[in-house]
């Protein structure tokens, strides 16, 4: 899912781009440096074309009582420059606060359901996965950025605790109830599953975990906001799409092997097509329309280009699963036909994941500008201090992203189900030996995240 913000390309997140643009209709030609810059090293100015007359070329007024025209123009230029600046330091603080807010939301969700946890069973779920609220609760806890602080050793201890769960439940420490121990085991499972792939058990690098989506994408967002040239913007867009591609790769269904050559081809196709869509559409508009018309049209490019780029990235990286297929399991997680896979189930899994990535763009694109315009306190504060638009937008965008990500993933259960009659013929006559030899009616598969 991806997050796309840029100055030169408003197709990523126009709410941030608009926050960085001047409101007086003028554009800026270059970064003018003044003595006040030394006192504000965290301020980064945008390049563009300025219609303001510089002080050195301005004639001084001798009108009695009128003061200096040059001084007035200099003051106006300074004020305009201030409104056009991006306070990088404040934006980074806003990003940090947004990450903390997302973690706080996960903590509240965990503590509010602590007294209702079911008895721990590694093959079951803490929350009811047949409902959207249950799936959202699971993903909200799974995307918690605070899960990144646990070391590899702590993750191993949690995994060992989960593997030996029966011993912990049967030998409760004095004063510890079964519910409390179950909660501890559910938390241990959450920590372990956030860092380890469910199919292979391999450790997922922190930047590519679901819990790392918001904190690792945040600096990329700030860098894209601060980009002052097309090459710089292209570079950070490439970093953004590369991260998305690797997140899709590391959170795929890994029961079927993917060669390095296949992944390299998928990566090149995903990133290349995503960048082509994002920049190609905007370039086309800028060439075919006048600057004024293009400026208005570009506001409508962001959402569709973000949806297409994110969806292409996810589908292309995950598409090799369709060729190899995924195994089908019963309700207990047992493989019903060892060494065999279903391409039909794999296609369903990839398609549903791709759709969830597309839907992720909606809260990221729409909510920040709506909230900034609908909350009087925020709206009035930004009118008084335009320089705070970028930090406030960054905060709202990352919080919306931190909530929108688990919400979009939760639309579809991670363990998808497929009717036996809809799967390949080899699955049609399989019988459930543990259920009196009755034929299977429904089977399950891991669709990935």
Coordinates of C-alpha atoms in Angstrom, one line a residue:
X1 CA 0.0 0.0 0.0
X2 CA 1.7 2.4 -0.4
X3 CA 2.3 5.9 0.6
X4 CA 3.1 8.5 -2.0
X5 CA 3.9 12.1 -1.3
X6 CA 5.7 14.6 -3.4
X7 CA 6.1 18.2 -4.2
X8 CA 6.8 18.0 -7.9
X9 CA 4.2 15.3 -8.4
X10 CA 1.0 16.0 -6.6
X11 CA -0.4 12.6 -7.6
X12 CA 1.1 11.1 -4.4
X13 CA -0.6 13.1 -1.7
X14 CA -2.0 16.5 -2.8
X15 CA -2.9 17.4 0.8
X16 CA 0.8 17.6 1.7
X17 CA 1.7 19.1 -1.7
X18 CA -0.9 21.8 -1.4
X19 CA 0.3 22.5 2.1
X20 CA 3.7 23.3 0.7
X21 CA 2.5 25.5 -2.1
X22 CA 2.2 29.3 -1.8
X23 CA -1.3 30.6 -1.3
X24 CA -0.9 33.9 -3.1
X25 CA -0.8 32.4 -6.6
X26 CA 2.9 33.2 -7.1
X27 CA 5.6 30.6 -7.6
X28 CA 9.2 30.6 -6.4
X29 CA 12.3 30.7 -8.5
X30 CA 15.0 29.8 -6.1
X31 CA 15.9 29.5 -2.5
X32 CA 16.7 32.9 -1.2
X33 CA 19.0 32.8 1.8
X34 CA 18.8 35.4 4.4
X35 CA 20.5 36.0 7.7
X36 CA 17.4 34.5 9.4
X37 CA 18.2 31.2 7.8
X38 CA 21.1 30.7 10.2
X39 CA 18.7 30.9 13.1
X40 CA 16.4 28.3 11.5
X41 CA 18.5 25.5 10.1
X42 CA 15.7 23.1 10.0
X43 CA 13.8 25.1 7.4
X44 CA 14.0 23.8 3.9
X45 CA 12.8 26.1 1.1
X46 CA 11.3 25.0 -2.1
X47 CA 12.6 26.0 -5.5
X48 CA 10.5 27.5 -8.2
X49 CA 10.0 30.8 -10.0
X50 CA 9.4 34.0 -8.1
X51 CA 7.7 37.1 -9.4
X52 CA 8.7 39.1 -6.4
X53 CA 11.2 41.9 -7.1
X54 CA 14.4 41.5 -5.1
X55 CA 15.6 44.1 -2.7
X56 CA 18.7 44.9 -4.6
X57 CA 16.8 45.9 -7.7
X58 CA 13.9 47.7 -6.0
X59 CA 14.0 51.5 -6.1
X60 CA 13.6 53.1 -2.7
X61 CA 10.6 55.4 -2.2
X62 CA 11.1 58.9 -1.0
X63 CA 7.4 59.6 -0.5
X64 CA 7.0 61.5 2.8
X65 CA 5.6 59.3 5.5
X66 CA 5.6 56.3 3.1
X67 CA 8.7 54.7 4.4
X68 CA 10.9 52.5 2.2
X69 CA 9.2 50.6 -0.5
X70 CA 12.2 48.3 -0.7
X71 CA 11.9 47.5 3.0
X72 CA 8.2 46.8 2.6
X73 CA 8.8 44.5 -0.3
X74 CA 11.5 42.7 1.6
X75 CA 9.2 42.2 4.5
X76 CA 6.5 40.8 2.2
X77 CA 9.0 38.5 0.5
X78 CA 10.2 37.3 3.9
X79 CA 6.6 36.6 5.0
X80 CA 5.8 34.8 1.7
X81 CA 9.0 32.8 2.0
X82 CA 8.1 31.8 5.6
X83 CA 4.7 30.5 4.4
X84 CA 6.4 28.5 1.6
X85 CA 8.9 26.8 3.9
X86 CA 8.9 23.2 5.1
X87 CA 9.9 22.9 8.7
X88 CA 11.8 19.7 8.5
X89 CA 12.5 19.4 12.3
X90 CA 8.8 20.0 13.2
X91 CA 7.7 17.5 10.5
X92 CA 10.0 14.8 11.9
X93 CA 8.5 15.5 15.4
X94 CA 5.0 15.2 13.9
X95 CA 6.0 11.9 12.3
X96 CA 7.3 10.5 15.6
X97 CA 4.1 11.6 17.4
X98 CA 2.0 9.8 14.7
X99 CA 3.9 6.6 15.2
X100 CA 3.4 6.9 18.9
X101 CA -0.3 7.5 18.3
X102 CA -0.6 4.3 16.2
X103 CA 1.2 2.3 18.9
X104 CA -1.1 3.8 21.6
X105 CA -4.2 2.8 19.6
X106 CA -2.9 -0.8 19.5
X107 CA -2.1 -0.8 23.2
X108 CA -5.6 0.4 24.0
X109 CA -7.1 -2.3 21.8
X110 CA -5.1 -5.0 23.6
X111 CA -5.8 -3.8 27.1
X112 CA -9.5 -3.3 26.5
X113 CA -9.9 -6.9 25.5
X114 CA -7.5 -8.4 28.1
X115 CA -10.2 -9.8 30.3
X116 CA -12.0 -11.5 27.4
X117 CA -9.2 -13.5 25.9
X118 CA -10.1 -17.1 25.1
X119 CA -7.9 -20.0 26.3
X120 CA -4.7 -20.0 24.3
X121 CA -4.5 -22.4 21.4
X122 CA -1.9 -21.7 18.7
X123 CA -4.2 -23.1 16.0
X124 CA -7.0 -20.7 16.9
X125 CA -7.3 -16.9 17.0
X126 CA -7.6 -14.5 19.9
X127 CA -10.3 -12.5 18.0
X128 CA -13.2 -13.9 16.0
X129 CA -11.9 -13.9 12.4
X130 CA -15.4 -14.4 10.9
X131 CA -16.2 -10.7 11.7
X132 CA -14.5 -7.5 10.4
X133 CA -14.1 -6.2 13.9
X134 CA -12.3 -9.3 14.9
X135 CA -10.0 -9.2 11.9
X136 CA -9.4 -5.4 12.4
X137 CA -8.4 -6.0 16.1
X138 CA -6.0 -8.7 15.1
X139 CA -4.4 -6.6 12.4
X140 CA -4.3 -3.4 14.6
X141 CA -2.2 -5.4 17.1
X142 CA -0.1 -7.0 14.3
X143 CA 0.7 -3.6 12.7
X144 CA 1.8 -2.1 16.1
X145 CA 5.1 -0.2 15.5
X146 CA 6.2 -1.0 19.1
X147 CA 6.7 -4.7 18.0
X148 CA 9.9 -3.5 16.3
X149 CA 11.7 -3.0 19.6
X150 CA 11.9 -6.7 20.5
X151 CA 15.3 -8.2 19.8
X152 CA 15.9 -11.5 18.0
X153 CA 16.5 -13.3 21.3
X154 CA 13.2 -12.0 22.8
X155 CA 11.4 -13.2 19.7
X156 CA 12.9 -16.6 20.1
X157 CA 11.9 -16.8 23.7
X158 CA 8.3 -15.9 22.8
X159 CA 8.3 -18.5 20.1
X160 CA 9.6 -21.1 22.5
X161 CA 6.9 -20.1 25.0
X162 CA 4.2 -20.5 22.4
X163 CA 5.6 -23.9 21.3
X164 CA 5.5 -25.1 25.0
X165 CA 2.1 -23.5 25.7
X166 CA 0.6 -26.6 27.2
X167 CA 3.2 -26.7 30.0
X168 CA 2.5 -23.1 30.9
X169 CA -1.2 -23.6 31.0
X170 CA -0.9 -26.8 33.1
X171 CA 1.6 -25.3 35.6
X172 CA 0.3 -21.9 36.4
X173 CA 2.4 -19.8 38.7
X174 CA 0.9 -18.9 42.1
X175 CA -1.6 -16.1 41.8
X176 CA -1.8 -16.3 38.0
X177 CA -5.1 -17.3 36.5
X178 CA -5.6 -19.2 33.3
X179 CA -7.0 -16.1 31.6
X180 CA -3.9 -14.1 32.6
X181 CA -1.6 -16.9 31.4
X182 CA -3.6 -17.1 28.1
X183 CA -3.2 -13.4 27.6
X184 CA 0.6 -13.7 28.1
X185 CA 0.7 -16.5 25.6
X186 CA -1.4 -14.5 23.1
X187 CA 1.0 -11.6 23.5
X188 CA 4.0 -13.9 23.0
X189 CA 2.5 -15.2 19.8
X190 CA 1.9 -11.7 18.6
X191 CA 5.5 -10.7 19.2
X192 CA 6.8 -13.9 17.4
X193 CA 4.4 -13.8 14.5
X194 CA 5.2 -10.1 13.8
X195 CA 8.8 -11.0 13.2
X196 CA 8.7 -14.5 11.8
X197 CA 7.1 -15.7 8.6
X198 CA 4.2 -18.1 9.3
X199 CA 5.1 -20.5 6.4
X200 CA 8.9 -20.6 6.7
X201 CA 9.7 -19.4 10.2
X202 CA 12.3 -17.1 8.8
X203 CA 12.9 -13.7 10.4
X204 CA 11.4 -10.8 8.4
X205 CA 13.7 -7.8 8.2
X206 CA 12.2 -4.9 10.3
X207 CA 11.6 -2.5 7.4
X208 CA 9.5 -5.1 5.6
X209 CA 7.3 -6.2 8.5
X210 CA 3.7 -5.1 8.7
X211 CA 4.6 -3.5 12.0
X212 CA 7.3 -1.5 10.3
X213 CA 5.1 -0.1 7.5
X214 CA 4.4 3.2 9.2
X215 CA 7.7 4.0 11.0
X216 CA 9.9 3.0 8.0
X217 CA 7.7 4.6 5.4
X218 CA 7.5 7.8 7.4
X219 CA 11.1 9.1 6.7
X220 CA 10.6 8.3 3.1
X221 CA 7.4 10.5 3.1
X222 CA 9.3 13.4 4.7
X223 CA 12.1 13.0 2.2
X224 CA 9.6 13.1 -0.7
X225 CA 8.0 16.2 0.8
X226 CA 11.4 17.9 1.0
X227 CA 12.5 16.9 -2.6
X228 CA 13.3 20.0 -4.6
X229 CA 14.1 18.5 -8.0
X230 CA 12.7 15.8 -10.2
X231 CA 15.7 13.5 -9.8
X232 CA 15.5 13.7 -6.0
X233 CA 11.8 13.0 -6.2
X234 CA 12.3 10.1 -8.5
X235 CA 14.9 8.6 -6.2
X236 CA 12.7 8.7 -3.1
X237 CA 9.7 7.4 -5.2
X238 CA 11.9 4.5 -6.2
X239 CA 12.8 3.9 -2.6
X240 CA 9.1 4.0 -1.7
X241 CA 8.1 1.5 -4.4
X242 CA 11.0 -0.7 -3.6
X243 CA 10.0 -0.9 0.0
X244 CA 6.4 -1.7 -1.0
X245 CA 7.7 -4.5 -3.3
X246 CA 9.8 -6.0 -0.6
X247 CA 6.9 -5.8 1.9
X248 CA 4.7 -7.7 -0.6
X249 CA 7.5 -10.3 -1.1
X250 CA 8.2 -10.9 2.6
X251 CA 4.5 -11.2 3.5
X252 CA 3.5 -13.4 0.7
X253 CA 2.4 -17.1 1.0
X254 CA 5.9 -18.7 1.0
X255 CA 4.8 -22.3 0.9
X256 CA 5.9 -22.4 -2.8
X257 CA 9.4 -21.4 -3.6
X258 CA 10.2 -18.3 -5.6
X259 CA 13.7 -18.2 -7.3
X260 CA 15.9 -15.1 -7.1
X261 CA 15.6 -14.7 -10.9
X262 CA 11.8 -14.7 -10.7
X263 CA 11.8 -12.2 -7.9
X264 CA 14.2 -9.9 -9.7
X265 CA 11.9 -9.9 -12.8
X266 CA 8.9 -9.3 -10.6
X267 CA 10.6 -6.5 -8.7
X268 CA 11.8 -4.7 -11.9
X269 CA 8.3 -5.0 -13.5
X270 CA 6.5 -3.9 -10.3
X271 CA 8.7 -0.8 -9.6
X272 CA 9.0 0.1 -13.2
X273 CA 5.3 0.0 -13.9
X274 CA 4.4 1.8 -10.7
X275 CA 6.8 4.7 -11.5
X276 CA 5.6 4.8 -15.1
X277 CA 2.0 5.2 -14.0
X278 CA 2.8 7.7 -11.3
X279 CA 4.9 10.0 -13.4
X280 CA 3.6 9.2 -16.9
X281 CA 0.1 10.4 -16.2
X282 CA 1.2 13.7 -14.6
X283 CA 3.7 14.3 -17.4
X284 CA 1.0 13.8 -20.0
X285 CA -1.3 16.3 -18.3
X286 CA 1.5 18.9 -17.9
X287 CA 2.3 18.6 -21.6
X288 CA -1.3 18.7 -23.0
X289 CA -2.7 21.5 -20.8
X290 CA -1.7 24.9 -19.8
X291 CA 0.0 25.4 -16.4
X292 CA -3.2 26.7 -14.8
X293 CA -5.3 23.8 -16.2
X294 CA -2.6 21.2 -15.3
X295 CA -2.5 22.5 -11.7
X296 CA -6.2 21.8 -11.3
X297 CA -6.1 18.5 -13.1
X298 CA -3.2 17.1 -11.1
X299 CA -5.3 17.2 -8.0
X300 CA -7.4 14.4 -9.5
X301 CA -4.4 12.4 -10.6
X302 CA -3.1 11.4 -7.1
X303 CA -5.8 8.9 -6.1
X304 CA -6.1 6.9 -9.3
X305 CA -2.3 6.9 -9.9
X306 CA -1.7 5.8 -6.3
X307 CA -4.3 3.0 -6.6
X308 CA -2.9 1.7 -9.9
X309 CA 0.7 1.9 -8.8
X310 CA 0.1 0.2 -5.5
X311 CA -2.1 -2.5 -7.0
X312 CA 0.4 -3.2 -9.8
X313 CA 3.3 -3.4 -7.4
X314 CA 1.4 -6.0 -5.2
X315 CA 0.0 -8.1 -8.1
X316 CA 3.3 -8.4 -10.0
X317 CA 5.4 -9.3 -7.0
X318 CA 2.8 -11.9 -5.8
X319 CA 1.8 -13.2 -9.2
X320 CA 4.4 -16.1 -9.2
X321 CA 2.3 -17.7 -6.5
X322 CA -0.5 -18.2 -9.1
X323 CA 1.8 -20.3 -11.3
X324 CA 3.0 -22.5 -8.4
X325 CA -0.2 -22.6 -6.4
X326 CA -0.7 -22.8 -2.6
X327 CA -1.5 -25.8 -0.4
X328 CA -5.0 -26.3 0.9
X329 CA -5.6 -27.2 4.6
X330 CA -8.5 -28.3 6.7
X331 CA -9.9 -26.4 9.7
X332 CA -7.2 -27.8 11.9
X333 CA -4.4 -26.5 9.6
X334 CA -3.5 -29.9 8.3
X335 CA -2.5 -30.2 4.7
X336 CA -5.2 -32.3 3.0
X337 CA -3.1 -33.2 0.0
X338 CA 0.6 -33.1 0.7
X339 CA 2.9 -31.9 -2.0
X340 CA 0.0 -30.7 -4.0
X341 CA -1.2 -27.0 -4.5
X342 CA -4.2 -25.1 -5.8
X343 CA -3.7 -22.4 -8.4
X344 CA -7.3 -21.4 -8.1
X345 CA -6.8 -20.6 -4.4
X346 CA -3.6 -18.8 -5.1
X347 CA -5.2 -16.6 -7.6
X348 CA -8.0 -15.7 -5.2
X349 CA -5.4 -14.9 -2.5
X350 CA -3.3 -12.6 -4.8
X351 CA -6.4 -10.8 -6.1
X352 CA -7.9 -10.1 -2.6
X353 CA -4.5 -8.8 -1.4
X354 CA -4.2 -6.6 -4.4
X355 CA -7.6 -5.2 -3.8
X356 CA -6.8 -4.4 -0.2
X357 CA -3.7 -2.5 -1.3
X358 CA -5.9 -0.4 -3.6
X359 CA -8.4 0.3 -0.9
X360 CA -5.7 1.4 1.5
X361 CA -5.2 4.6 -0.6
X362 CA -8.7 5.9 0.2
X363 CA -8.1 6.8 3.9
X364 CA -4.6 8.1 3.2
X365 CA -5.8 10.3 0.3
X366 CA -9.1 11.6 1.6
X367 CA -9.1 11.8 5.4
X368 CA -6.2 14.3 6.1
X369 CA -7.7 17.1 4.0
X370 CA -11.2 16.4 5.3
X371 CA -10.1 16.4 8.9
X372 CA -8.0 19.6 8.4
X373 CA -11.0 21.4 7.0
X374 CA -13.7 19.9 9.3
X375 CA -12.1 20.5 12.7
X376 CA -12.4 24.3 13.5
X377 CA -9.5 24.3 16.0
X378 CA -7.1 22.8 13.4
X379 CA -8.4 24.9 10.5
X380 CA -8.1 28.2 12.4
X381 CA -4.6 27.3 13.8
X382 CA -3.4 26.6 10.2
X383 CA -4.8 29.8 9.0
X384 CA -2.8 31.7 11.6
X385 CA 0.3 29.6 11.1
X386 CA 0.5 28.3 7.5
X387 CA 4.0 26.9 8.1
X388 CA 2.4 24.2 10.3
X389 CA 0.4 22.8 7.4
X390 CA 3.0 20.2 6.4
X391 CA 3.7 18.9 10.0
X392 CA 0.0 18.7 10.7
X393 CA -0.7 17.0 7.4
X394 CA 2.1 14.6 8.0
X395 CA 0.8 13.6 11.4
X396 CA -2.8 13.1 10.2
X397 CA -1.6 11.2 7.1
X398 CA 0.6 8.7 9.0
X399 CA -2.1 8.2 11.7
X400 CA -4.7 7.5 8.9
X401 CA -2.2 5.2 7.3
X402 CA -1.6 3.4 10.5
X403 CA -5.3 2.8 10.9
X404 CA -6.1 2.4 7.3
X405 CA -3.5 -0.4 6.8
X406 CA -5.0 -2.9 9.3
X407 CA -8.5 -1.9 8.2
X408 CA -7.8 -2.6 4.5
X409 CA -6.0 -5.9 5.2
X410 CA -8.9 -6.9 7.5
X411 CA -11.4 -6.7 4.7
X412 CA -10.4 -10.3 3.8
X413 CA -9.5 -13.0 6.3
X414 CA -5.8 -14.0 6.2
X415 CA -6.9 -17.6 6.0
X416 CA -9.2 -17.6 3.0
X417 CA -11.7 -20.4 2.4
X418 CA -12.7 -22.1 -0.8
X419 CA -15.5 -24.6 -1.5
X420 CA -14.2 -28.0 -2.5
X421 CA -16.3 -27.9 -5.6
X422 CA -14.6 -24.6 -6.7
X423 CA -11.1 -26.0 -6.3
X424 CA -9.3 -28.3 -8.7
X425 CA -10.8 -31.8 -9.3
X426 CA -8.1 -33.5 -7.3
X427 CA -9.6 -32.0 -4.1
X428 CA -13.2 -33.0 -4.9
X429 CA -13.4 -36.5 -3.3
X430 CA -11.1 -36.0 -0.3
X431 CA -12.5 -37.3 2.9
X432 CA -12.0 -36.0 6.5
X433 CA -10.8 -39.1 8.4
X434 CA -11.1 -37.3 11.7
X435 CA -14.7 -36.6 11.0
X436 CA -16.0 -40.1 10.2
X437 CA -14.8 -40.1 6.7
X438 CA -17.1 -37.3 5.6
X439 CA -16.1 -35.5 2.4
X440 CA -14.6 -32.1 2.8
X441 CA -16.9 -29.2 1.9
X442 CA -14.7 -26.3 2.6
X443 CA -10.9 -26.0 2.6
X444 CA -8.6 -23.1 3.6
X445 CA -5.4 -21.4 2.4
X446 CA -3.1 -18.6 3.6
X447 CA -3.6 -15.6 1.3
X448 CA -0.7 -13.7 2.7
X449 CA -0.8 -10.1 3.8

